[in-house]
PDB file of C-alpha atoms and ligand atoms in Angstrom:
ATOM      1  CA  UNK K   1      46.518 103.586 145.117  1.00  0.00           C
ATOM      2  CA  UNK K   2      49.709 102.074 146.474  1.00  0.00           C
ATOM      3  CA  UNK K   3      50.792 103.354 149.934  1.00  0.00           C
ATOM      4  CA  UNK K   4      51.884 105.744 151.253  1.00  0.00           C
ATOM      5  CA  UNK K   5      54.403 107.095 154.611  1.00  0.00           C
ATOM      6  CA  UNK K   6      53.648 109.473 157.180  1.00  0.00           C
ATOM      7  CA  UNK K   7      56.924 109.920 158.987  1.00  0.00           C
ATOM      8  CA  UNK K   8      56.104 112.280 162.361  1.00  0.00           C
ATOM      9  CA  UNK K   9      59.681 112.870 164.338  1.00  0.00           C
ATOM     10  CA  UNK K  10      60.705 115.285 166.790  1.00  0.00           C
ATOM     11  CA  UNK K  11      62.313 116.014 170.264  1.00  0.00           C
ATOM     12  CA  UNK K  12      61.092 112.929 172.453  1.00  0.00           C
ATOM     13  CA  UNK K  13      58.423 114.645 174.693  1.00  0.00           C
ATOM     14  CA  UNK K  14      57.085 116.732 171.740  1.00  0.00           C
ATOM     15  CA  UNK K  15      53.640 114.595 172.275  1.00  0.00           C
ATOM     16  CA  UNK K  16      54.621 112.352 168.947  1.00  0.00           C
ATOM     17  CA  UNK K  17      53.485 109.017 169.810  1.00  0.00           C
ATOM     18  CA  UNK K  18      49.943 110.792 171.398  1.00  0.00           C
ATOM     19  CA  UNK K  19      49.204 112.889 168.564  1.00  0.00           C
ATOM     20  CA  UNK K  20      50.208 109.632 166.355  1.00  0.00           C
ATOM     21  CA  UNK K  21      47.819 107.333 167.933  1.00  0.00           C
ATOM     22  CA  UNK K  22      44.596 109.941 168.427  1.00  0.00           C
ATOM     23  CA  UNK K  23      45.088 110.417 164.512  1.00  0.00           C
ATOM     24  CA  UNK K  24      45.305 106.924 163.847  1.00  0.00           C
ATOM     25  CA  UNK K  25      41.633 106.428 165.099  1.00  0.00           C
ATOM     26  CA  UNK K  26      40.414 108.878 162.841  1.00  0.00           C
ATOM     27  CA  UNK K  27      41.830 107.892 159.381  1.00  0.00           C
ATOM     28  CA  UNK K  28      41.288 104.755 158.111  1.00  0.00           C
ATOM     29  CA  UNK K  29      44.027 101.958 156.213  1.00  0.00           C
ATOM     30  CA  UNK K  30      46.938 103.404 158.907  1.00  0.00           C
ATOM     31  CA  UNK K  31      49.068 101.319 159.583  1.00  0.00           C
ATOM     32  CA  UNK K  32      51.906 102.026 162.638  1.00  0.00           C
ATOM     33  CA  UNK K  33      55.466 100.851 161.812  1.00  0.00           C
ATOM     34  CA  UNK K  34      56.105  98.679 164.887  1.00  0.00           C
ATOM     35  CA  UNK K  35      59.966  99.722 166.129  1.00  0.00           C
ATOM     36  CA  UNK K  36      62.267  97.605 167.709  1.00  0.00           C
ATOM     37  CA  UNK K  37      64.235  98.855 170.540  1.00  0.00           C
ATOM     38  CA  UNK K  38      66.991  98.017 173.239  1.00  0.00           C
ATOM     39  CA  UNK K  39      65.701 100.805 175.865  1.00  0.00           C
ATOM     40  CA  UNK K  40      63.652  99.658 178.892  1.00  0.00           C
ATOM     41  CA  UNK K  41      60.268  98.920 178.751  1.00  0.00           C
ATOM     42  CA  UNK K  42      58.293 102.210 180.160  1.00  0.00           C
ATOM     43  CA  UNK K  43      55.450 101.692 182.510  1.00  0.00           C
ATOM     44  CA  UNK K  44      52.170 101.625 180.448  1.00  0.00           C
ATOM     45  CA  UNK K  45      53.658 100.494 177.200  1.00  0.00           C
ATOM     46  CA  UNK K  46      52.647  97.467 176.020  1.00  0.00           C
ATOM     47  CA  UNK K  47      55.605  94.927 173.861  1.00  0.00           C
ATOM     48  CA  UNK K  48      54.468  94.530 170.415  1.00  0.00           C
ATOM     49  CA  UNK K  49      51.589  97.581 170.612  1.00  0.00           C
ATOM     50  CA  UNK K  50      53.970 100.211 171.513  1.00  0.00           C
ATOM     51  CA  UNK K  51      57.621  98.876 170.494  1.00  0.00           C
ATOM     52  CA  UNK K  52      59.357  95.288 170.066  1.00  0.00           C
ATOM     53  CA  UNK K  53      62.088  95.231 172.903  1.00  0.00           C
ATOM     54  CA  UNK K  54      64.735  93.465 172.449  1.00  0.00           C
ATOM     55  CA  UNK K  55      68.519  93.337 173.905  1.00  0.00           C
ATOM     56  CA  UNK K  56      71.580  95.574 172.442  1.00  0.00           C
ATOM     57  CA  UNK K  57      72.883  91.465 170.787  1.00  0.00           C
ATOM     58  CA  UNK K  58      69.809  89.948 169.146  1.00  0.00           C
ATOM     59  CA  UNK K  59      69.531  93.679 167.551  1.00  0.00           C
ATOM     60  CA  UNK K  60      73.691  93.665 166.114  1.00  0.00           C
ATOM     61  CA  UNK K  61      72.231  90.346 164.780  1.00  0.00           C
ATOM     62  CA  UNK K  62      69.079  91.533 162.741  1.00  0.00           C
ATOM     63  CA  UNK K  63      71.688  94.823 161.261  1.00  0.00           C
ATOM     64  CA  UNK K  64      73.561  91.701 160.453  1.00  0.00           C
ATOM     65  CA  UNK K  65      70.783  89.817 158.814  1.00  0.00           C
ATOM     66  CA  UNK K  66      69.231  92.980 156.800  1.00  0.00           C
ATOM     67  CA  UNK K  67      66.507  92.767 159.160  1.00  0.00           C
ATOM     68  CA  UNK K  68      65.538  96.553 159.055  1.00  0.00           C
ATOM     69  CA  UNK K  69      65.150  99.190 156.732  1.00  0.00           C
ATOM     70  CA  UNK K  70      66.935 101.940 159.009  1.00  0.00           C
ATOM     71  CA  UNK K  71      68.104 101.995 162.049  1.00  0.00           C
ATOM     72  CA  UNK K  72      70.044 104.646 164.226  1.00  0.00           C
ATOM     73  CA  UNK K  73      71.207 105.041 167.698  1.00  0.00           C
ATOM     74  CA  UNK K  74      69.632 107.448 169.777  1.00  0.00           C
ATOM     75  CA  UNK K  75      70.338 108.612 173.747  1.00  0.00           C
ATOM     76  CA  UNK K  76      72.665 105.225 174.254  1.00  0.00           C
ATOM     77  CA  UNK K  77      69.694 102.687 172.647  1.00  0.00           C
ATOM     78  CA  UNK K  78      69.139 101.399 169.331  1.00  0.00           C
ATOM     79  CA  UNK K  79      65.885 101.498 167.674  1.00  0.00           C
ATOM     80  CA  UNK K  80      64.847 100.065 164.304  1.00  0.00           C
ATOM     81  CA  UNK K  81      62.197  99.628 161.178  1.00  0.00           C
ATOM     82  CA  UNK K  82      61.704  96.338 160.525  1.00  0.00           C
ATOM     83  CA  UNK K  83      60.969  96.389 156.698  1.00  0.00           C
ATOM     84  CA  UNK K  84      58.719  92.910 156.075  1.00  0.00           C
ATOM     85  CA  UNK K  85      55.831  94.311 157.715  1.00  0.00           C
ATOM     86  CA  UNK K  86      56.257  97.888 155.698  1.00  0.00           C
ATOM     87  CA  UNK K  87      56.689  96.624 152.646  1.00  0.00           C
ATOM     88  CA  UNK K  88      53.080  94.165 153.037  1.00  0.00           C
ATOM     89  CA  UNK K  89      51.406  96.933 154.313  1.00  0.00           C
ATOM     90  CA  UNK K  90      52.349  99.220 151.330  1.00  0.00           C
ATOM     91  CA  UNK K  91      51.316  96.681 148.889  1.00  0.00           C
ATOM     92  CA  UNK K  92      48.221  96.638 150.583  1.00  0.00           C
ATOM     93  CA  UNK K  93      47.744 100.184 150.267  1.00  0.00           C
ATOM     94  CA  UNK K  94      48.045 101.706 153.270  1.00  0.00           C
ATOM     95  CA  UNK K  95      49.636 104.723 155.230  1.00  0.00           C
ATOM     96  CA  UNK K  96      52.281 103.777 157.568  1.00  0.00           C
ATOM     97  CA  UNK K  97      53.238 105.529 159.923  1.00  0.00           C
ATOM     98  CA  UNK K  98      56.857 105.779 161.094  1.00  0.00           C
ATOM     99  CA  UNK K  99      57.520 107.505 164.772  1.00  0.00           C
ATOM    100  CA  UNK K 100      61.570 108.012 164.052  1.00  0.00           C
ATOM    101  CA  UNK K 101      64.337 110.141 164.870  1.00  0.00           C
ATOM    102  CA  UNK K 102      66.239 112.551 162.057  1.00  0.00           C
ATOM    103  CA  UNK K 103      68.961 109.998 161.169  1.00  0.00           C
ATOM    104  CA  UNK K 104      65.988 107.459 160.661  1.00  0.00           C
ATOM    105  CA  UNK K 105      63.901 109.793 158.354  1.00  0.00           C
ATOM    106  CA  UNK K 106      67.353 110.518 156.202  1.00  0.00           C
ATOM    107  CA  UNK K 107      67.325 107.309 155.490  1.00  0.00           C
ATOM    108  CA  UNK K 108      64.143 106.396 154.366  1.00  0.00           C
ATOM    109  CA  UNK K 109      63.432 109.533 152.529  1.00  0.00           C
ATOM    110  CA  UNK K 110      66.352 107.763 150.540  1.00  0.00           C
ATOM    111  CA  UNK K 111      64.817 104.304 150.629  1.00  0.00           C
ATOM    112  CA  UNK K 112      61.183 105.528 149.796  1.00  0.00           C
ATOM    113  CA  UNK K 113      61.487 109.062 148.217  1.00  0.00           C
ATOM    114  CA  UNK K 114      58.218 110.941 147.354  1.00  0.00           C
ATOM    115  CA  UNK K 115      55.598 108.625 148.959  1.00  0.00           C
ATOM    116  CA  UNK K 116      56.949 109.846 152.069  1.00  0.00           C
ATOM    117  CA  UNK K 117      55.382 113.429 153.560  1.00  0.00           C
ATOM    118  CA  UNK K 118      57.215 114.113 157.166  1.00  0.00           C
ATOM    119  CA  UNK K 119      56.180 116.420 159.810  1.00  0.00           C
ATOM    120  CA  UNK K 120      58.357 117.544 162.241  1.00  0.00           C
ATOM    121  CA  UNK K 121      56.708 117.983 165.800  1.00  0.00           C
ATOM    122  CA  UNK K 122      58.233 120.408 168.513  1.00  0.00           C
ATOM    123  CA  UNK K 123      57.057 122.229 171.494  1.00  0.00           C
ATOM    124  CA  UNK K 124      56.732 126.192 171.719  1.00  0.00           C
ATOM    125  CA  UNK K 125      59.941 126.241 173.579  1.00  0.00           C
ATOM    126  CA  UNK K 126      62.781 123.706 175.235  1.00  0.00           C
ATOM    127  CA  UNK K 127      61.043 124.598 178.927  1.00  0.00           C
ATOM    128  CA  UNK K 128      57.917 123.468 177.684  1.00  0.00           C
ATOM    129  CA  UNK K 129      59.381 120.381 176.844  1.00  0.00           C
ATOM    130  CA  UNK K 130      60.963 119.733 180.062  1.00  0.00           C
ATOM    131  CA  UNK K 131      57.861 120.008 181.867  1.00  0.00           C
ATOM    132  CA  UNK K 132      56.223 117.500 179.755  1.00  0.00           C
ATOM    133  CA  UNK K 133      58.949 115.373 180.231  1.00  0.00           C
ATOM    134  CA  UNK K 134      58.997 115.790 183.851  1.00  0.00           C
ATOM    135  CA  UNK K 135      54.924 115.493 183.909  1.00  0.00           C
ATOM    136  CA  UNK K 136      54.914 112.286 182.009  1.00  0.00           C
ATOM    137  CA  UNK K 137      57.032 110.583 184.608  1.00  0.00           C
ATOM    138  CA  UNK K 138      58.131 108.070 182.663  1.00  0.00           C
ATOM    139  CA  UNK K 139      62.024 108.875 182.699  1.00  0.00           C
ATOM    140  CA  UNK K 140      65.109 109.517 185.351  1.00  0.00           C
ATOM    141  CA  UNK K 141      66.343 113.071 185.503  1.00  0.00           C
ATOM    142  CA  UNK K 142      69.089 111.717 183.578  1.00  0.00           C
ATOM    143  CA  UNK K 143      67.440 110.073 180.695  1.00  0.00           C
ATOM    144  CA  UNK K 144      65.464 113.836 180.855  1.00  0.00           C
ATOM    145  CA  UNK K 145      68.568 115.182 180.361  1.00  0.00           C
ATOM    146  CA  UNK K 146      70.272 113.371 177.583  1.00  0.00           C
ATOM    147  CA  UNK K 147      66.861 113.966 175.933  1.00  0.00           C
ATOM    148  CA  UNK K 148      66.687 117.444 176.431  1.00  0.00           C
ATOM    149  CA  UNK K 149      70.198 117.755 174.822  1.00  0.00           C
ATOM    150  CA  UNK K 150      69.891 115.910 171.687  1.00  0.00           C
ATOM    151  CA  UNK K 151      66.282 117.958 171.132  1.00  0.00           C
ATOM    152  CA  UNK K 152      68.639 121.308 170.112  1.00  0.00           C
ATOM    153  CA  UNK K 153      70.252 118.727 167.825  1.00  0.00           C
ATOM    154  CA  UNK K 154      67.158 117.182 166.479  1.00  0.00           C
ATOM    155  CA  UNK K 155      65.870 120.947 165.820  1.00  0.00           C
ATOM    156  CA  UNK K 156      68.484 121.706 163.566  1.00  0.00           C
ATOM    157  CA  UNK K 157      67.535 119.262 160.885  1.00  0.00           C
ATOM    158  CA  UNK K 158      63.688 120.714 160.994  1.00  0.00           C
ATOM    159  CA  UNK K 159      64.461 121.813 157.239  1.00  0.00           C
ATOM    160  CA  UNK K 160      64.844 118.743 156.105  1.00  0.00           C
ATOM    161  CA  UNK K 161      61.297 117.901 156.529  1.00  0.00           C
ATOM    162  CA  UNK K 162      58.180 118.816 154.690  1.00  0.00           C
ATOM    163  CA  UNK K 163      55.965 120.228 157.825  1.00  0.00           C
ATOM    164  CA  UNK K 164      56.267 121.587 161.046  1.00  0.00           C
ATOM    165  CA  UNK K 165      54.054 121.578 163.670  1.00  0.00           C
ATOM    166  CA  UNK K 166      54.184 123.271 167.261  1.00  0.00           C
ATOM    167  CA  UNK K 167      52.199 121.302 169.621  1.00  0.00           C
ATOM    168  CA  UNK K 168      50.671 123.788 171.981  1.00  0.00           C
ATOM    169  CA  UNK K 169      47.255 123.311 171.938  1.00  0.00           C
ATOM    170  CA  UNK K 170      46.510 119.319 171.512  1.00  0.00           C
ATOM    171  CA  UNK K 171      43.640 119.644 169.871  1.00  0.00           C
ATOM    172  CA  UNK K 172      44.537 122.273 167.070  1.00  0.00           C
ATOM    173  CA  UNK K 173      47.976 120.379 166.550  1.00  0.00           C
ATOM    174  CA  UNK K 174      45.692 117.142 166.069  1.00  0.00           C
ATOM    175  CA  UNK K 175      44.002 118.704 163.908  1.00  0.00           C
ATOM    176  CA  UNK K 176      46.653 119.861 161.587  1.00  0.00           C
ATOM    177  CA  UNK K 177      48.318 116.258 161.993  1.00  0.00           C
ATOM    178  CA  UNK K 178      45.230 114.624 160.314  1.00  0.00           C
ATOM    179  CA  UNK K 179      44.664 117.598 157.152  1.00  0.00           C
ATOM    180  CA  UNK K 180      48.568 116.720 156.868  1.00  0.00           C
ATOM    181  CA  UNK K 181      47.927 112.824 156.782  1.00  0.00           C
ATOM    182  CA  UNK K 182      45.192 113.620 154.682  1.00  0.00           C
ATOM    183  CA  UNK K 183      46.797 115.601 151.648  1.00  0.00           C
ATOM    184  CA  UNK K 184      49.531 112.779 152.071  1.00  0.00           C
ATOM    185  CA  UNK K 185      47.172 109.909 151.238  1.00  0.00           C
ATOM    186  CA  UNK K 186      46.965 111.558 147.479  1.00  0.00           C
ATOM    187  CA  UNK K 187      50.338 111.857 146.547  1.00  0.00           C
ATOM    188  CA  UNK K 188      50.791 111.333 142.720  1.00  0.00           C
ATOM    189  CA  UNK K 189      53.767 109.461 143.794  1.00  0.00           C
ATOM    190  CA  UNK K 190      51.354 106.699 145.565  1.00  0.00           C
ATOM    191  CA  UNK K 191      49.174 106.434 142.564  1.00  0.00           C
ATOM    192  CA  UNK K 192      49.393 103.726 140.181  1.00  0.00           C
ATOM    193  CA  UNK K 193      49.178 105.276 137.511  1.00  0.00           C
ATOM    194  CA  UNK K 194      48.302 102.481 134.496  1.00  0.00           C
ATOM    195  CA  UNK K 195      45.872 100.630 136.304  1.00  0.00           C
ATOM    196  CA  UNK K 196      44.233 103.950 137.077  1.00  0.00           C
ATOM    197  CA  UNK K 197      44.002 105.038 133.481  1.00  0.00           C
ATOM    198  CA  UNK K 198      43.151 101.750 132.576  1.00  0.00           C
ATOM    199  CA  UNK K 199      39.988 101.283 134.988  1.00  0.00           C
ATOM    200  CA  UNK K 200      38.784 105.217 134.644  1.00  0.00           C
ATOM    201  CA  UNK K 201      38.708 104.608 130.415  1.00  0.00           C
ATOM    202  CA  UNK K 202      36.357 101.174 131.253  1.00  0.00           C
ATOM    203  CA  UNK K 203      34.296 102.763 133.772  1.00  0.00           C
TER     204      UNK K 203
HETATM  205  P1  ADP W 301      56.765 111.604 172.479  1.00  0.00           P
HETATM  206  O1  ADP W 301      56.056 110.423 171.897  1.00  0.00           O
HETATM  207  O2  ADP W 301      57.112 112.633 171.459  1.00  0.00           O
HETATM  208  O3  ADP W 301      57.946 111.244 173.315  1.00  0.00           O
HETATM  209  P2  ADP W 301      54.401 111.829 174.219  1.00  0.00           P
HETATM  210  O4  ADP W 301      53.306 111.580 173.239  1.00  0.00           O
HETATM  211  O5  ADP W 301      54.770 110.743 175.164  1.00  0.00           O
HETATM  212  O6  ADP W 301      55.727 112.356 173.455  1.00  0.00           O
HETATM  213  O7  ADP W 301      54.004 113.161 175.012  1.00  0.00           O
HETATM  214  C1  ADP W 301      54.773 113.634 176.125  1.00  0.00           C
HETATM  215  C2  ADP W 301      53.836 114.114 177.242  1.00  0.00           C
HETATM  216  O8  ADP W 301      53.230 115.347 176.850  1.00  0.00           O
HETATM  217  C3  ADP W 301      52.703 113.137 177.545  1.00  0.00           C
HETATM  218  O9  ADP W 301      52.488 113.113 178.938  1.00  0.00           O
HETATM  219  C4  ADP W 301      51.503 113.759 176.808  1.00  0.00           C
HETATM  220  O10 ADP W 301      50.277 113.425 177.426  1.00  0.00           O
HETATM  221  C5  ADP W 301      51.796 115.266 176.938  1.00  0.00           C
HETATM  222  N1  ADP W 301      51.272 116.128 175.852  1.00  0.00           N
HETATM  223  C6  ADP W 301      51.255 115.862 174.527  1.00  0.00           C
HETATM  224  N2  ADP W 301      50.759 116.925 173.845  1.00  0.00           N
HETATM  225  C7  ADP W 301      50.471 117.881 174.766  1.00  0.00           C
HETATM  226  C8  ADP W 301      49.924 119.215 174.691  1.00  0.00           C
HETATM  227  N3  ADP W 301      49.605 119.791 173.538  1.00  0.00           N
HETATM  228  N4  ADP W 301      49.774 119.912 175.842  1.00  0.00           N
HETATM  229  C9  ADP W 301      50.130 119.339 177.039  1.00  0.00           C
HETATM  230  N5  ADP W 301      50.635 118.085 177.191  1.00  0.00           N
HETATM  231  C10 ADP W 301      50.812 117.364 176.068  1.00  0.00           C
HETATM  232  P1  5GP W 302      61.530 107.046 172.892  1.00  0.00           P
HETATM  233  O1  5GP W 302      62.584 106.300 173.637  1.00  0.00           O
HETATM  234  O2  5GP W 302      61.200 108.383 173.503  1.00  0.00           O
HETATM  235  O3  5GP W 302      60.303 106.196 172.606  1.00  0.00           O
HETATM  236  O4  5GP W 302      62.128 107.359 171.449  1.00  0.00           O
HETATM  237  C1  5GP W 302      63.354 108.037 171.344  1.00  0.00           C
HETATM  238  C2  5GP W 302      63.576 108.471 169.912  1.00  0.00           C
HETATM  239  O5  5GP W 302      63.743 107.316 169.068  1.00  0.00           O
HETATM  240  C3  5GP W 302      62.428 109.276 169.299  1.00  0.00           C
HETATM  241  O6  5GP W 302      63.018 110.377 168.614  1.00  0.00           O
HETATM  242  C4  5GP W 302      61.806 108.326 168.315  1.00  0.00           C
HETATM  243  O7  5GP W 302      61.220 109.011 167.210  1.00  0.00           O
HETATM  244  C5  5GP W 302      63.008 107.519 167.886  1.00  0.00           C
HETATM  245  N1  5GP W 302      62.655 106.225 167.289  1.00  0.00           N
HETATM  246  C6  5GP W 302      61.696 105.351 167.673  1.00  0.00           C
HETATM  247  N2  5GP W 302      61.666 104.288 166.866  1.00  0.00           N
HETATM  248  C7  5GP W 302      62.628 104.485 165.927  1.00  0.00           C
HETATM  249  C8  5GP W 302      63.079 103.723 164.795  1.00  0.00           C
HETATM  250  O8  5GP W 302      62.601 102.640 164.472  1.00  0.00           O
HETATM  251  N3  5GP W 302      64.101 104.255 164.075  1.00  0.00           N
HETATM  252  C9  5GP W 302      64.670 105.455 164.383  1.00  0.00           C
HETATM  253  N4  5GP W 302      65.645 105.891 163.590  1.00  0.00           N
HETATM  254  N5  5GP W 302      64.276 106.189 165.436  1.00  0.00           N
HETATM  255  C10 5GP W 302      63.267 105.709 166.201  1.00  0.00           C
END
């Protein structure tokens, strides 16, 4: 098999990057597509595990250098797929998975076409996503607010993706994540298809 991409985006607070990483232990050959961004460091996250932080210049100069394979601005920050690492990791077979905004996912459902299978992850309603917002303590009212905003934007491009899923109960929305990465580990698309034929007729 070649690889394959699992592209999970959704209203920042939706419970992406938890969901992401419990899944992550479970399947094996994932690989997590490393973003860079220009937004503060948040308490707890860790530079290179979590995100590659960089300032608003040295990022104008990777655009400039063809550095990523998409990158978009979201609430006043710029965040972006570096595409050496993706592109090694494919050949090697794996699933990487891409935490990314809609503008991001248009792009590399463009860039990568069928080996990509995207959820889109959302909370049972825009309160519920406040409070986890406000619970995870991680952001000023304001940065709560500019993210609460650009959620009812985010939701209207849900039908652009191949899966949604409402994260109420963790554990049943972590459970649909992994059947979902699953199923998206055998996509025709990600098989090669000679050297299959090839090694089933000299088996
Ligand atoms: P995102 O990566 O989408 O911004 P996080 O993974 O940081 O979101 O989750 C936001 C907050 O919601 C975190 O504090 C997380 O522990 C919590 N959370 C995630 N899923 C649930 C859930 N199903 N029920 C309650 N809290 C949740
Ligand atoms: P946060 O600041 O909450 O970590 O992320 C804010 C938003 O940026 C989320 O919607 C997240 O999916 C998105 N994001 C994170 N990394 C990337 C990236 O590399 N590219 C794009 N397009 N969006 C990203």
């Amino acid at each position: 098999m070649k690889g394959s991409i699992l592209v999970i985006s959704g209203p920042s607070g939706s419970g992406k990057s938890t969901l992401m990483h419990e899944m992550m232990k479970r399947i094996d050959d994932t690989y997590f597509s490393i973003s860079t961004t220009t937004r503060e460091k948040r308490e707890g996250e860790i530079e290179g595990k979590d995100y590659l932080y960089i300032s608003k210049d040295e990022f104008r100069q990777g655009i400039e250098e063809g550095n990523f394979l998409e990158w978009a601005r979201v609430h006043d920050n710029y965040y972006g797929t570096s595409l050496k690492p993706i592109l090694k990791e494919l050949n090697l077979g794996k699933m990487v998975v891409f935490d990314i905004d809609v503008q991001g996912h248009k792009i590399a459902k463009e860039k990568f076409g069928n080996i990509i299978t995207s959820v889109f992850l959302t909370t049972p309603s825009q309160q519920v996503l406040k409070d986890r917002l406000i619970q995870r303590g991680t952001d000023s009212s304001e940065s709560i607010e500019k993210r609460l905003n650009n959620a009812i934007s985010e939701m209207t491009r849900v039908k652009e993706y191949n899966y949604i899923l409402i994260n109420d109960y963790f554990e049943k929305t972590l459970e649909d994540l992994i059947s979902i990465a699953h199923a998206s580990k055998n996509r025709v698309a990600s098989l090669n298809t000679e050297q299959f034929i090839s090694s089933w007729a000299n088996m």
